[in-house]
Amino acid sequence: MCPWFILLVFFRKDNANKHRGEDICRIFALLRHKNMKNGLLEAGCDPMGQAIRDYYETGRAGRLRVFSPQFDEDEMPVGTLFREEEDMPPLERKALDLCRGRVLDVGAGAGCHSLALQRRGLDVTAVDISPLSVDVMRRRGVRQAWEADVFDEAFAGCYDTVLMLMNGSGIIGRLERMPLFFRRMKQLLAPGGCVLLDSSDLRYIYEDEDGAMDIDLNAGYYGELDFRMQYKRVKGAPFPWLYVDFDTLAYYAQENGFRAERLQDGEHYDYLARLSVVL
C-alpha cells in the first residue's frame, strides 16, 4: 500500500485477555515524514522492514513490539507475513479468488499475496514504502515489486484490481482522508475495475457485558487509532491507523462516487468489501 505490513494482536487495557490469541488485526503502517524520504521509509526508521529482512535471511526474527496509547504493548509473529495461501484466513483467500486482470497489491510487505496471485497466473504489481521489504519481495520471486507510495500523485498506473489486505483501510489513517483515498483509487483503476479491501469494526472492544458502547463521543471516531513499532533498537515514529466499520465505509464511498459491497464477514468482526466506481 505504499506502506508495509504490521500485524497486531491488540486487547483492551481493562480486559487484557478478552479475544487475545484469536483477534489478530492486520494493519499496514504509513509512517510520518521524519521516518521517510521521498515518501519511502529509511532503513534506520523501519522496524517492520528490518524484521522482514531478518526473518527472510535467517528463518527467524526478534520481537517486533507494537505500542499504542489505546492498548497495552504487544508484539507480532513476523512469520505470519510469510505464510502460504493455505494458511491464510478465508477472507484473504476469497479476495485472492476475486482478483482479475492487472492487480496492484498495496502495502505488500513480504509479498505473500503477490506470490499467491503470481502462481495463479495473474499480472501482479506489488508496492510498499519500505525498501527493505521490497528487496525481500524481489528475492522471494515477486516479479514486479516497487518502492512506492500510492498516495503520491507521481505513482500512476491502470489496474483492474487494487488489493488492500490485512486491514487495508489502515493506511487511510483518518476519516478526513477518505476523499483523498477515493480520488487516488479513481486515478489508479481501469474502467470496470475495483478495490478489494478488508477492515474490522472495533465496536466490540468498547462494548460492556450488556452490549452498551463505552466510548467517549468527544474523542473522535472509535476506529481511529495510533501506533508505534520497535524492532531491536530500531524505533519507528507514531502513525495513525484506521479501522472502519462497513456502514461508515459505504457512506464515504457513496459521497465520493463509489459503490461499496460487503462480500464476506470474518470470524472476528472483520469483513471484505469491494469498492467500485459508480458509472
mmCIF file of C-alpha atoms in Angstrom, residues 48-199:
data_model
loop_
_atom_site.group_PDB
_atom_site.id
_atom_site.type_symbol
_atom_site.label_atom_id
_atom_site.label_comp_id
_atom_site.label_asym_id
_atom_site.label_seq_id
_atom_site.Cartn_x
_atom_site.Cartn_y
_atom_site.Cartn_z
ATOM 1 C CA MET A 48 8.950 -3.839 10.147
ATOM 2 C CA GLY A 49 11.308 -3.894 7.187
ATOM 3 C CA GLN A 50 14.216 -4.874 9.428
ATOM 4 C CA ALA A 51 12.174 -7.714 10.928
ATOM 5 C CA ILE A 52 11.075 -8.944 7.495
ATOM 6 C CA ARG A 53 14.673 -8.966 6.269
ATOM 7 C CA ASP A 54 15.926 -10.847 9.334
ATOM 8 C CA TYR A 55 13.208 -13.465 9.031
ATOM 9 C CA TYR A 56 13.879 -13.984 5.339
ATOM 10 C CA GLU A 57 17.641 -14.299 5.793
ATOM 11 C CA THR A 58 17.718 -16.397 8.975
ATOM 12 C CA GLY A 59 14.297 -18.020 9.297
ATOM 13 C CA ARG A 60 13.570 -16.152 12.499
ATOM 14 C CA ALA A 61 13.258 -12.628 13.870
ATOM 15 C CA GLY A 62 13.380 -10.914 17.232
ATOM 16 C CA ARG A 63 10.428 -9.318 18.985
ATOM 17 C CA LEU A 64 8.520 -6.858 16.833
ATOM 18 C CA ARG A 65 6.918 -4.725 19.516
ATOM 19 C CA VAL A 66 3.736 -2.706 18.997
ATOM 20 C CA PHE A 67 2.751 0.264 21.173
ATOM 21 C CA SER A 68 -0.469 2.251 21.314
ATOM 22 C CA PRO A 69 -1.882 4.788 23.779
ATOM 23 C CA GLN A 70 -5.208 2.964 23.427
ATOM 24 C CA PHE A 71 -3.907 -0.553 24.176
ATOM 25 C CA ASP A 72 -1.251 -2.446 26.085
ATOM 26 C CA GLU A 73 2.094 -3.213 24.493
ATOM 27 C CA ASP A 74 2.038 -6.290 22.291
ATOM 28 C CA GLU A 75 4.149 -7.983 19.650
ATOM 29 C CA MET A 76 3.568 -9.719 16.353
ATOM 30 C CA PRO A 77 4.848 -13.015 14.933
ATOM 31 C CA VAL A 78 6.816 -11.955 11.859
ATOM 32 C CA GLY A 79 6.477 -15.418 10.323
ATOM 33 C CA THR A 80 2.804 -14.703 9.659
ATOM 34 C CA LEU A 81 3.855 -12.312 6.898
ATOM 35 C CA PHE A 82 5.490 -15.230 5.069
ATOM 36 C CA ARG A 83 2.538 -17.639 5.238
ATOM 37 C CA GLU A 84 1.391 -19.747 2.319
ATOM 38 C CA GLU A 85 -2.034 -19.389 0.730
ATOM 39 C CA GLU A 86 -3.419 -22.435 2.537
ATOM 40 C CA ASP A 87 -2.591 -20.766 5.861
ATOM 41 C CA MET A 88 -4.419 -17.525 5.044
ATOM 42 C CA PRO A 89 -7.813 -16.803 6.627
ATOM 43 C CA PRO A 90 -10.959 -17.311 4.493
ATOM 44 C CA LEU A 91 -11.390 -13.560 3.876
ATOM 45 C CA GLU A 92 -7.971 -13.288 2.267
ATOM 46 C CA ARG A 93 -8.456 -16.407 0.156
ATOM 47 C CA LYS A 94 -11.813 -15.021 -1.003
ATOM 48 C CA ALA A 95 -10.128 -11.758 -2.002
ATOM 49 C CA LEU A 96 -7.498 -13.649 -3.991
ATOM 50 C CA ASP A 97 -10.256 -15.573 -5.786
ATOM 51 C CA LEU A 98 -11.876 -12.279 -6.838
ATOM 52 C CA CYS A 99 -8.731 -10.671 -8.282
ATOM 53 C CA ARG A 100 -8.886 -10.133 -12.032
ATOM 54 C CA GLY A 101 -6.670 -8.679 -14.753
ATOM 55 C CA ARG A 102 -3.808 -6.425 -13.716
ATOM 56 C CA VAL A 103 -3.533 -6.412 -9.920
ATOM 57 C CA LEU A 104 -1.941 -3.803 -7.661
ATOM 58 C CA ASP A 105 -1.023 -5.266 -4.256
ATOM 59 C CA VAL A 106 -0.836 -2.266 -1.927
ATOM 60 C CA GLY A 107 1.372 -2.482 1.161
ATOM 61 C CA ALA A 108 2.627 -5.842 0.001
ATOM 62 C CA GLY A 109 5.119 -6.350 2.858
ATOM 63 C CA ALA A 110 6.848 -9.707 2.440
ATOM 64 C CA GLY A 111 4.810 -10.451 -0.691
ATOM 65 C CA CYS A 112 2.700 -13.445 0.379
ATOM 66 C CA HIS A 113 -0.412 -12.300 -1.524
ATOM 67 C CA SER A 114 1.535 -11.278 -4.624
ATOM 68 C CA LEU A 115 3.281 -14.646 -4.779
ATOM 69 C CA ALA A 116 -0.044 -16.470 -4.442
ATOM 70 C CA LEU A 117 -1.512 -14.421 -7.304
ATOM 71 C CA GLN A 118 1.562 -14.967 -9.479
ATOM 72 C CA ARG A 119 1.135 -18.713 -9.044
ATOM 73 C CA ARG A 120 -2.407 -18.269 -10.373
ATOM 74 C CA GLY A 121 -1.008 -16.637 -13.496
ATOM 75 C CA LEU A 122 -2.103 -13.065 -12.751
ATOM 76 C CA ASP A 123 -0.143 -9.929 -13.665
ATOM 77 C CA VAL A 124 0.717 -8.509 -10.230
ATOM 78 C CA THR A 125 2.496 -5.316 -9.210
ATOM 79 C CA ALA A 126 3.464 -5.156 -5.527
ATOM 80 C CA VAL A 127 4.217 -1.805 -3.881
ATOM 81 C CA ASP A 128 5.424 -0.841 -0.433
ATOM 82 C CA ILE A 129 7.045 2.209 1.142
ATOM 83 C CA SER A 130 9.698 0.002 2.779
ATOM 84 C CA PRO A 131 12.740 -0.511 0.508
ATOM 85 C CA LEU A 132 13.839 -3.333 2.821
ATOM 86 C CA SER A 133 10.531 -5.131 2.307
ATOM 87 C CA VAL A 134 10.619 -4.567 -1.451
ATOM 88 C CA ASP A 135 14.116 -6.057 -1.597
ATOM 89 C CA VAL A 136 12.880 -9.172 0.218
ATOM 90 C CA MET A 137 9.897 -9.465 -2.137
ATOM 91 C CA ARG A 138 12.183 -9.395 -5.153
ATOM 92 C CA ARG A 139 14.479 -12.003 -3.608
ATOM 93 C CA ARG A 140 11.451 -14.202 -2.906
ATOM 94 C CA GLY A 141 10.413 -14.075 -6.553
ATOM 95 C CA VAL A 142 7.862 -11.261 -6.829
ATOM 96 C CA ARG A 143 8.497 -10.212 -10.416
ATOM 97 C CA GLN A 144 7.166 -6.643 -10.180
ATOM 98 C CA ALA A 145 7.928 -5.181 -6.753
ATOM 99 C CA TRP A 146 8.426 -1.445 -6.416
ATOM 100 C CA GLU A 147 9.141 1.141 -3.755
ATOM 101 C CA ALA A 148 6.128 3.431 -3.980
ATOM 102 C CA ASP A 149 3.514 5.380 -2.033
ATOM 103 C CA VAL A 150 0.068 5.122 -3.624
ATOM 104 C CA PHE A 151 -0.912 8.458 -2.092
ATOM 105 C CA ASP A 152 1.885 10.122 -4.070
ATOM 106 C CA GLU A 153 0.412 11.659 -7.231
ATOM 107 C CA ALA A 154 3.604 10.658 -9.045
ATOM 108 C CA PHE A 155 2.634 6.999 -8.705
ATOM 109 C CA ALA A 156 0.452 6.100 -11.670
ATOM 110 C CA GLY A 157 -0.969 3.028 -13.335
ATOM 111 C CA CYS A 158 -4.110 1.385 -14.651
ATOM 112 C CA TYR A 159 -5.252 -1.652 -12.690
ATOM 113 C CA ASP A 160 -8.268 -3.928 -12.849
ATOM 114 C CA THR A 161 -7.943 -4.842 -9.169
ATOM 115 C CA VAL A 162 -6.410 -2.882 -6.306
ATOM 116 C CA LEU A 163 -5.826 -5.333 -3.455
ATOM 117 C CA MET A 164 -5.605 -3.983 0.101
ATOM 118 C CA LEU A 165 -5.462 -6.758 2.697
ATOM 119 C CA MET A 166 -4.535 -7.151 6.368
ATOM 120 C CA ASN A 167 -6.786 -4.256 7.364
ATOM 121 C CA GLY A 168 -6.372 -2.490 4.075
ATOM 122 C CA SER A 169 -8.224 0.588 5.324
ATOM 123 C CA GLY A 170 -5.426 1.238 7.785
ATOM 124 C CA ILE A 171 -3.270 3.380 5.536
ATOM 125 C CA ILE A 172 -6.075 5.890 5.121
ATOM 126 C CA GLY A 173 -5.214 6.897 8.677
ATOM 127 C CA ARG A 174 -8.167 9.139 9.482
ATOM 128 C CA LEU A 175 -11.700 9.543 8.157
ATOM 129 C CA GLU A 176 -10.827 13.025 6.926
ATOM 130 C CA ARG A 177 -8.508 11.376 4.366
ATOM 131 C CA MET A 178 -11.311 9.359 2.768
ATOM 132 C CA PRO A 179 -11.811 11.832 -0.120
ATOM 133 C CA LEU A 180 -8.082 11.638 -0.909
ATOM 134 C CA PHE A 181 -8.184 7.846 -0.815
ATOM 135 C CA PHE A 182 -11.127 7.584 -3.207
ATOM 136 C CA ARG A 183 -9.622 10.169 -5.553
ATOM 137 C CA ARG A 184 -6.421 8.149 -5.797
ATOM 138 C CA MET A 185 -8.367 4.946 -6.389
ATOM 139 C CA LYS A 186 -10.225 6.583 -9.293
ATOM 140 C CA GLN A 187 -6.882 7.555 -10.776
ATOM 141 C CA LEU A 188 -5.457 4.037 -10.473
ATOM 142 C CA LEU A 189 -8.433 1.910 -11.531
ATOM 143 C CA ALA A 190 -9.071 0.814 -15.097
ATOM 144 C CA PRO A 191 -12.659 1.112 -16.385
ATOM 145 C CA GLY A 192 -14.729 -1.537 -14.626
ATOM 146 C CA GLY A 193 -12.016 -2.124 -12.034
ATOM 147 C CA CYS A 194 -12.465 -2.444 -8.292
ATOM 148 C CA VAL A 195 -10.759 -2.198 -4.917
ATOM 149 C CA LEU A 196 -10.817 -5.286 -2.673
ATOM 150 C CA LEU A 197 -10.295 -4.139 0.892
ATOM 151 C CA ASP A 198 -10.698 -5.658 4.334
ATOM 152 C CA SER A 199 -11.202 -3.940 7.673
#
